[in-house]
Structure formats: C-alpha cells, structure tokens
Coordinates of C-alpha atoms and ligand atoms in Angstrom, one line a residue:
X1 CA 0.1 0.0 0.0
X2 CA 1.5 3.3 -1.0
X3 CA 1.8 5.9 1.7
X4 CA 1.4 9.6 1.1
X5 CA 5.1 10.6 1.3
X6 CA 6.6 7.6 -0.4
X7 CA 4.5 6.1 -3.0
X8 CA 5.3 2.6 -4.1
X9 CA 5.1 3.8 -7.6
X10 CA 8.2 6.0 -7.6
X11 CA 10.4 3.0 -6.8
X12 CA 9.3 0.8 -9.6
X13 CA 8.3 2.8 -12.7
X14 CA 9.7 5.6 -14.8
X15 CA 7.2 8.2 -15.8
X16 CA 6.9 11.4 -17.6
X17 CA 4.5 14.4 -17.7
X18 CA 4.6 16.1 -21.1
X19 CA 2.7 19.3 -21.5
X20 CA 1.4 20.4 -24.8
X21 CA 0.7 24.1 -25.1
X22 CA -0.7 26.4 -27.8
X23 CA -3.8 28.3 -29.0
X24 CA -7.2 26.5 -29.4
X25 CA -7.3 24.6 -32.7
X26 CA -3.4 24.8 -33.0
X27 CA -3.4 21.0 -33.5
X28 CA -2.4 19.8 -30.1
X29 CA -5.1 17.1 -29.8
X30 CA -4.1 15.7 -33.1
X31 CA -0.4 15.7 -32.3
X32 CA -1.0 14.2 -28.8
X33 CA -3.0 11.4 -30.3
X34 CA -0.2 10.7 -32.9
X35 CA 2.5 11.0 -30.1
X36 CA 0.4 8.5 -27.9
X37 CA 0.1 6.0 -30.6
X38 CA 3.8 6.0 -31.4
X39 CA 4.6 5.8 -27.6
X40 CA 2.3 2.7 -27.2
X41 CA 4.1 1.0 -30.0
X42 CA 7.5 1.6 -28.5
X43 CA 6.1 -0.2 -25.3
X44 CA 5.3 2.8 -23.1
X45 CA 2.0 3.1 -21.3
X46 CA 0.7 6.4 -22.7
X47 CA -2.3 8.5 -22.1
X48 CA -3.7 11.8 -23.3
X49 CA -5.1 13.9 -20.6
X50 CA -7.6 16.0 -22.6
X51 CA -8.6 19.0 -20.5
X52 CA -11.6 20.0 -22.8
X53 CA -13.2 16.5 -22.1
X54 CA -12.4 16.4 -18.4
X55 CA -13.6 19.8 -17.6
X56 CA -17.4 20.4 -17.9
X57 CA -18.6 23.0 -20.4
X58 CA -19.2 25.6 -18.0
X59 CA -15.7 25.9 -16.9
X60 CA -14.5 25.8 -20.6
X61 CA -16.5 28.9 -21.3
X62 CA -15.0 30.6 -18.3
X63 CA -11.6 30.1 -19.8
X64 CA -11.3 33.7 -21.0
X65 CA -8.3 35.1 -19.3
X66 CA -10.4 37.6 -17.1
X67 CA -12.4 34.7 -15.5
X68 CA -9.6 32.3 -14.5
X69 CA -10.5 31.3 -11.2
X70 CA -13.0 28.6 -11.9
X71 CA -10.6 27.4 -14.6
X72 CA -7.7 27.3 -12.3
X73 CA -9.7 25.2 -9.6
X74 CA -10.4 22.7 -12.5
X75 CA -6.7 22.6 -13.6
X76 CA -5.8 21.7 -10.0
X77 CA -8.4 19.0 -9.9
X78 CA -6.8 17.4 -13.0
X79 CA -3.4 17.4 -11.5
X80 CA -4.9 16.0 -8.3
X81 CA -6.3 13.0 -10.3
X82 CA -2.9 12.4 -11.9
X83 CA -1.4 12.5 -8.4
X84 CA -3.9 10.1 -7.1
X85 CA -2.9 7.8 -10.0
X86 CA 0.6 8.1 -9.3
X87 CA 0.2 7.3 -5.7
X88 CA -2.2 4.4 -6.1
X89 CA -3.3 3.5 -9.7
X90 CA -5.8 0.8 -8.8
X91 CA -7.9 3.1 -6.7
X92 CA -7.8 6.3 -8.9
X93 CA -10.8 5.3 -10.9
X94 CA -12.9 6.6 -7.9
X95 CA -12.7 10.2 -7.9
X96 CA -12.6 11.9 -4.6
X97 CA -15.9 13.4 -3.5
X98 CA -16.5 16.9 -4.9
X99 CA -14.0 16.5 -7.5
X100 CA -14.7 18.9 -10.4
X101 CA -13.8 16.7 -13.4
X102 CA -15.9 14.4 -15.4
X103 CA -15.6 10.8 -14.1
X104 CA -16.3 8.9 -17.3
X105 CA -13.7 11.0 -19.3
X106 CA -11.2 10.4 -16.6
X107 CA -11.9 6.7 -16.7
X108 CA -11.4 6.7 -20.5
X109 CA -8.2 8.5 -20.1
X110 CA -6.5 6.0 -17.7
X111 CA -8.2 2.7 -18.5
X112 CA -5.4 1.7 -20.9
X113 CA -2.9 2.5 -18.3
X114 CA -4.4 0.1 -15.8
X115 CA -4.7 -2.8 -17.9
X116 CA -1.7 -2.7 -20.2
X117 CA -0.6 -5.7 -22.3
X118 CA 3.0 -4.6 -21.4
X119 CA 2.6 -5.0 -17.7
X120 CA 2.7 -2.2 -15.1
X121 CA 6.5 -2.0 -15.3
X122 CA 6.3 -0.2 -18.6
X123 CA 7.4 3.5 -18.6
X124 CA 4.4 5.8 -18.0
X125 CA 3.6 8.8 -20.1
X126 CA 0.9 11.4 -19.5
X127 CA 0.4 13.9 -22.4
X128 CA -1.4 17.0 -21.0
X129 CA -3.4 18.7 -23.7
X130 CA -4.5 22.2 -22.9
X131 CA -3.7 25.8 -23.8
X132 CA -1.2 26.4 -20.9
X133 CA -0.5 29.8 -22.1
X134 CA 1.1 31.2 -18.9
X135 CA 4.4 29.8 -17.8
X136 CA 2.7 29.8 -14.3
X137 CA 0.1 27.2 -15.5
X138 CA 2.8 25.0 -16.9
X139 CA 4.9 25.4 -13.8
X140 CA 2.2 23.6 -11.8
X141 CA 2.8 20.6 -13.8
X142 CA 6.6 20.9 -13.4
X143 CA 6.1 21.1 -9.6
X144 CA 4.0 17.9 -9.6
X145 CA 6.7 16.1 -11.7
X146 CA 9.4 17.3 -9.2
X147 CA 7.4 16.1 -6.2
X148 CA 7.4 12.4 -7.7
X149 CA 10.7 12.6 -9.3
X150 CA 9.2 12.2 -12.8
X151 CA 10.6 13.4 -16.1
X152 CA 9.0 16.6 -17.5
X153 CA 9.0 18.1 -20.9
X154 CA 7.0 20.7 -23.0
X155 CA 5.8 20.8 -26.5
X156 CA 4.8 24.2 -28.0
X157 CA 2.3 23.6 -30.7
X158 CA 2.7 26.5 -33.0
X159 CA 0.2 27.5 -35.5
X160 CA -0.6 30.8 -37.3
X161 CA -3.4 32.7 -35.6
X162 CA -5.5 32.8 -38.9
X163 CA -5.1 29.1 -39.3
X164 CA -6.2 28.5 -35.7
X165 CA -9.2 30.8 -36.2
X166 CA -10.3 29.1 -39.5
X167 CA -9.8 25.6 -38.1
X168 CA -11.8 26.5 -35.0
X169 CA -14.7 27.8 -37.0
X170 CA -14.9 24.5 -38.8
X171 CA -15.5 22.7 -35.6
X172 CA -18.9 21.6 -34.2
X173 CA -18.4 23.7 -31.0
X174 CA -16.1 26.6 -31.9
X175 CA -14.5 28.7 -29.1
X176 CA -15.3 32.4 -29.7
X177 CA -12.9 34.1 -31.9
X178 CA -12.0 36.8 -29.3
X179 CA -11.0 34.1 -26.8
X180 CA -8.3 32.9 -29.3
X181 CA -7.2 36.5 -30.3
X182 CA -6.9 37.4 -26.5
X183 CA -5.1 34.2 -25.8
X184 CA -2.6 34.7 -28.6
X185 CA -1.7 38.1 -26.9
X186 CA -1.1 36.5 -23.6
X187 CA 0.6 33.3 -24.6
X188 CA 4.2 33.2 -23.3
X189 CA 6.0 30.4 -25.1
X190 CA 8.4 28.1 -23.3
X191 CA 11.8 29.7 -23.0
X192 CA 14.5 27.1 -22.2
X193 CA 17.3 29.7 -22.4
X194 CA 15.8 31.9 -19.8
X195 CA 14.1 29.3 -17.5
X196 CA 16.0 26.3 -16.3
X197 CA 12.8 24.5 -15.4
X198 CA 11.7 24.7 -19.2
X199 CA 15.0 23.2 -20.3
X200 CA 13.3 20.3 -21.9
X201 CA 11.0 22.0 -24.6
X202 CA 10.5 21.9 -28.3
X203 CA 8.2 23.7 -30.6
X204 CA 6.3 22.1 -33.4
X205 CA 5.1 23.9 -36.4
X206 CA 1.5 22.7 -36.8
X207 CA 0.3 25.4 -39.3
X208 CA 0.3 22.7 -42.0
X209 CA 0.6 18.9 -41.6
X210 CA 2.9 17.9 -38.7
X211 CA 5.9 16.0 -40.2
X212 CA 7.1 12.6 -39.3
X213 CA 10.3 14.2 -38.1
X214 CA 8.5 16.5 -35.7
X215 CA 6.8 13.6 -34.0
X216 CA 10.1 11.8 -33.8
X217 CA 11.5 15.0 -32.1
X218 CA 8.8 14.9 -29.6
X219 CA 9.4 11.1 -28.9
X220 CA 13.0 11.8 -28.5
X221 CA 12.3 14.8 -26.0
X222 CA 10.0 12.4 -24.1
X223 CA 12.7 9.6 -24.0
X224 CA 15.3 12.1 -22.7
X225 CA 12.9 13.3 -20.0
X226 CA 12.1 9.8 -18.9
X227 CA 15.7 9.0 -18.6
X228 CA 16.6 12.2 -16.7
X229 CA 13.7 12.7 -14.1
X230 CA 13.6 15.8 -11.9
X231 CA 15.1 15.7 -8.5
X232 CA 13.4 17.3 -5.5
X233 CA 16.7 17.7 -3.8
X234 CA 19.1 19.1 -6.2
X235 CA 16.9 21.5 -8.0
X236 CA 16.4 24.8 -6.3
X237 CA 13.9 26.3 -8.7
X238 CA 11.4 26.6 -5.9
X239 CA 13.7 28.3 -3.4
X240 CA 14.5 30.8 -6.3
X241 CA 10.9 31.3 -6.8
X242 CA 10.3 32.0 -3.1
X243 CA 13.3 34.5 -3.1
X244 CA 11.6 36.3 -6.0
X245 CA 8.3 36.5 -4.2
X246 CA 10.1 38.0 -1.2
X247 CA 11.8 40.4 -3.5
X248 CA 8.6 41.5 -4.9
X249 CA 7.1 41.9 -1.4
X250 CA 10.2 44.1 -0.6
X251 CA 9.8 46.3 -3.6
X252 CA 6.2 47.0 -2.6
X253 CA 7.2 47.7 1.0
X254 CA 10.0 50.1 0.1
X255 CA 7.9 51.8 -2.4
X256 CA 5.2 52.2 0.1
X257 CA 7.7 53.9 2.6
X258 CA 8.9 56.2 -0.2
X259 CA 5.4 57.2 -1.2
X260 CA 4.4 58.1 2.3
X261 CA 7.4 60.4 2.4
X262 CA 6.4 62.0 -0.7
X263 CA 2.9 62.3 0.4
X264 CA 3.7 64.0 3.7
X265 CA 6.3 66.5 1.9
X266 CA 3.5 67.5 -0.6
X267 CA 1.1 68.1 2.4
X268 CA 3.7 70.2 4.1
X269 CA 4.5 72.2 1.0
X270 CA 0.8 72.8 0.4
X271 CA 0.2 73.9 4.1
X272 CA 3.3 76.2 3.7
X273 CA 1.7 77.8 0.6
X274 CA -1.4 78.7 2.6
X275 CA -3.7 76.2 1.1
X276 CA -7.1 76.3 2.9
X277 CA -8.1 73.5 5.3
X278 CA -10.9 72.5 3.0
X279 CA -8.4 72.1 0.1
X280 CA -5.9 70.4 2.3
X281 CA -8.6 67.8 3.0
X282 CA -9.2 67.3 -0.6
X283 CA -5.5 67.1 -1.3
X284 CA -5.1 64.4 1.3
X285 CA -7.8 62.3 -0.1
X286 CA -6.5 62.6 -3.6
X287 CA -2.9 61.9 -2.6
X288 CA -4.1 58.9 -0.5
X289 CA -6.3 57.5 -3.3
X290 CA -3.5 57.9 -5.9
X291 CA -1.0 56.1 -3.5
X292 CA -3.3 53.2 -2.8
X293 CA -3.9 52.7 -6.5
X294 CA -0.4 53.2 -7.4
X295 CA 0.9 50.6 -4.9
X296 CA -1.8 48.1 -6.0
X297 CA -0.3 48.4 -9.6
X298 CA 3.2 47.9 -8.3
X299 CA 2.2 44.9 -6.3
X300 CA 0.2 43.4 -9.1
X301 CA 2.9 43.8 -11.7
X302 CA 5.7 42.3 -9.4
X303 CA 3.7 39.3 -8.1
X304 CA 2.7 38.4 -11.7
X305 CA 6.2 38.7 -13.1
X306 CA 8.6 38.0 -10.3
X307 CA 8.5 34.3 -10.3
X308 CA 9.4 34.0 -13.9
X309 CA 11.9 36.8 -14.5
X310 CA 15.6 36.3 -14.3
X311 CA 17.3 37.4 -11.1
X312 CA 19.4 40.0 -12.7
X313 CA 16.3 41.8 -13.9
X314 CA 14.7 41.9 -10.4
X315 CA 16.8 44.6 -9.0
X316 CA 14.9 46.0 -5.9
X317 CA 16.5 49.3 -5.6
X318 CA 16.2 50.1 -9.3
X319 CA 12.5 48.8 -9.4
X320 CA 11.7 51.1 -6.3
X321 CA 13.3 54.1 -7.7
X322 CA 11.6 53.8 -11.0
X323 CA 8.2 53.2 -9.4
X324 CA 8.5 56.1 -7.0
X325 CA 9.6 58.4 -9.7
X326 CA 6.3 57.6 -11.6
X327 CA 4.5 58.4 -8.3
X328 CA 6.3 61.6 -7.8
X329 CA 5.0 62.9 -11.1
X330 CA 1.5 61.9 -9.9
X331 CA 1.9 63.9 -6.9
X332 CA 3.2 66.9 -8.8
X333 CA 0.1 66.9 -11.0
X334 CA -2.3 66.6 -8.0
X335 CA -0.5 69.4 -6.1
X336 CA -0.4 71.8 -9.0
X337 CA -4.1 71.2 -9.5
X338 CA -4.8 72.2 -5.9
X339 CA -2.5 75.3 -6.1
X340 CA -4.2 76.4 -9.2
X341 CA -7.5 76.2 -7.5
X342 CA -6.2 78.1 -4.5
X343 CA -4.6 80.8 -6.8
X344 CA -7.8 81.2 -8.7
X345 CA -9.8 81.7 -5.5
X346 CA -7.6 84.7 -4.6
X347 CA -5.9 83.6 -1.5
X348 CA -2.4 84.7 -0.5
X349 CA 0.2 83.0 -2.5
X350 CA 3.8 82.4 -2.0
X351 CA 6.4 81.6 -4.6
X352 CA 7.6 78.2 -5.0
X353 CA 10.9 78.5 -3.2
X354 CA 11.1 75.8 -0.6
X355 CA 13.0 73.5 -3.0
X356 CA 11.1 70.3 -2.8
X357 CA 10.5 70.3 -6.5
Ligands
NAG401 C1 5.0 26.7 -40.4 O1 4.6 25.9 -41.7 C2 4.0 26.8 -42.6 C3 3.4 25.8 -43.7 O2 3.0 24.6 -43.3 C4 4.9 27.8 -43.1 O3 4.2 28.7 -44.1 C5 5.4 28.6 -42.0 O4 6.4 29.5 -42.5 C6 6.1 27.8 -41.0 N1 6.4 28.6 -39.8 C7 7.6 28.5 -39.2 C8 8.0 29.4 -38.1 O5 8.5 27.8 -39.6
NAG402 C1 -2.1 16.9 -45.2 O1 -2.6 15.6 -44.9 C2 -3.7 15.4 -45.6 C3 -4.3 14.0 -45.1 O2 -3.2 13.1 -44.8 C4 -3.5 15.5 -47.1 O3 -4.8 15.2 -47.8 C5 -3.0 16.9 -47.4 O4 -2.7 16.9 -48.8 C6 -1.8 17.2 -46.5 N1 -1.4 18.6 -46.8 C7 -0.2 18.9 -47.1 C8 0.0 20.4 -47.3 O5 0.8 18.2 -47.1
NAG403 C1 -6.8 56.1 2.1 O1 -7.6 55.5 1.2 C2 -8.0 54.1 1.6 C3 -8.8 53.5 0.4 O2 -9.0 54.3 -0.7 C4 -8.7 54.2 2.8 O3 -9.0 52.8 3.3 C5 -7.9 54.9 3.9 O4 -8.6 55.0 5.2 C6 -7.3 56.2 3.4 N1 -6.5 56.7 4.4 C7 -6.3 58.0 4.8 C8 -5.2 58.4 5.7 O5 -7.1 58.7 4.2

C-alpha cells in the first residue's frame, strides 16, 4: 500500500509528464494522439489528458483570461487526479468526493494504463493537452513532476493565428474568436534559455501537416525526460521562486515607505503655501487614493512577473526608484491642480521656493 510521502510507484516505474501548449485549434489534440500511438508502439503506457473532455462545459466557457479562477480550480483537480493515480493506480478510478472533473472522461483516459498488455512496469507517459498559455500554468505541472521525481517536458504547438481561427470555425463547437485572439496576446511560449525548469522544450510547427520528423523529435524529447527525471533535492527552482516572491514584497514595502514620505512632503508644502483646510482635506484624499492605486499596480505587476523573470532583472533598488519616480509625477500633478484652484480663489500665494520640487 502506498503511503502519502513515499508512493510505491516511484520506486518501480519511470514516468513522464509532457505538457502540450498552444492556442485553441493549433493542432495539440491531433499531435498528442499521434504521439500517444507511437509511444504505445514503443512499449510505453501512454495516455492523453484532454482537458476539454475532463472539464465540464461551464468551466470551458469561463476560460477567458479575465475569468480564470474557476478554470484554475479545475486545472488543479486534473493534476490531483494524476497525483492520485501516481500514488495508487488501482484506486484512482474513483474520484474523490466533490471532484470537479468528468468521471467517465477520466476513466477513459486512464483505462489503458491500468490494464496494459505490457505489464505495469512499462514507462508511463501522460500527455497534458490544454492551452497552458502562461508559464505559471505549466509550472504547476513541473512542480508535480518534481514532487514524484518524474520526467518533465513541454511541446509548444505553434500555428498561425489565422489558421487556428479558421480551423476552430470549422469545428462543431467553436471557441469564440475573441478568446483565441486574446489568448494569442497572452501566450508566453516556453523559453528554455531563460528558465531552467523549461529546459526540455520543443516547438512544433502545426500550421500545415505535422511532419514525421517533428513527431520523432517529440518522442526523443520524452525519452530524454524519462531517463533524466527531476530531482526534488538538487533542483533549487522553488527556492529561487520563493526568493523572488520575497523580493517583490520588498519592492512594494519600500515603495510604500517612499510614497508616504512624498505624500507628507507634498502636504507640508501645500500647508506652507497657505492652502485652505478645505483644500488640504481634498488634497489628502486625492494623494491617498493615488498612492493606494499606485501601490496596487506595483504589487500586481511584481507578483505576476517576479517568479518568472531572471534574477538580474529583479533589482529591488532600481525597481523602487523607477516606481517612486512615477508616483512623484502623479503627486506633482495633483499638487499643481490644488495650487491652481487656490490661486484662482484669490488667496495669499507664495512663490515656489522651498526647494522640494
Ligand atoms: C510553419 O509551416 C507553414 C506551412 O506549413 C509555413 O508557411 C510557416 O512559415 C512555418 N512557420 C515557421 C515558423 O516555420
Ligand atoms: C495533409 O494531410 C492530408 C491528409 O493526410 C492530405 O490530404 C493533405 O494533402 C496534406 N497537406 C499537405 C500540405 O501536405
Ligand atoms: C486612504 O484610502 C484608503 C482606500 O481608498 C482608505 O481605506 C484609507 O482609510 C485612506 N487613508 C487615509 C489616511 O485617508
């Protein structure tokens, strides 16, 4: 019986998680079927994990980038099912209660793995067929592979936007064209040069018919991933990611401190210039609102990008300086707005000689 920390499986079978990413109708499913067939012929136990079939329609339509939460929960449920299979193949047909994926589709997906003509020692291959347009989505699969010391590789199925749209329109249940166009803008392709964890990636041009040579390349990539599984101990990707998250938090914190100083300097200057208390209240509210919004943007940008950018690009000091420079311009605009109102209302004015700006 497999225990949670140390599944039996890991000690007796080689396995690989292969991510296929690309736009809708790029040709991922067709390529994954071809690869699955070839893999089976070479004696591997192979299955295509076809997200469109596993995940109910409702979530599929919520797949527009703006409505990702529901989709994210479903993606996690798929990975959980794969994990259950890795821990205890025989039990994995019964989905856990409240599981968000289609039971019959999951059964279809793994049935051939459970009753293989080649015995359960044969290498195991999961081909994950979804759009995976953000690195963070693919990274979730990488983490699962690491946890169980599996092989991991990625195939970017490339296809011209116009071809995807026209193929999609010929399907019985097309995805709205806007979804494909929006996804094309967001898609960040695997970048093995930049990201160590994406080292085993290939790109396949599926604009026309995929060549036999491309299929061979994919099979070789999978073979190489199978014989070079990830190691939870030696790889420090997670630690690096944690460091970058910390770095992003630090940028936001330092930017917050600097913004507070700028706000109080601006208030002081306005007071010295004889701005009325009514206008001072309005100024305080405007500056505060501007600061809150500004820090939200800084935080959002960094938390989104930090885990996937190179360390040398994540220079805290530089980032804070640049961010605060932008906020300084906002303040100047707000302040000059208030000063103008004050001047027009005929109050005492003072020349701008205190040297802050
Ligand atoms: C992909 O293939 C199509 C034809 O099948 C070709 O027109 C296009 O230039 C190729 N794209 C790349 C990036 O090689
Ligand atoms: C692509 O494959 C189909 C079916 O195998 C064939 O009819 C078609 O001529 C091929 N197209 C090209 C450009 O090779
Ligand atoms: C600043 O604005 C935020 C939200 O807009 C509000 O919660 C906070 O109380 C305000 N702080 C001050 C000092 O006005």
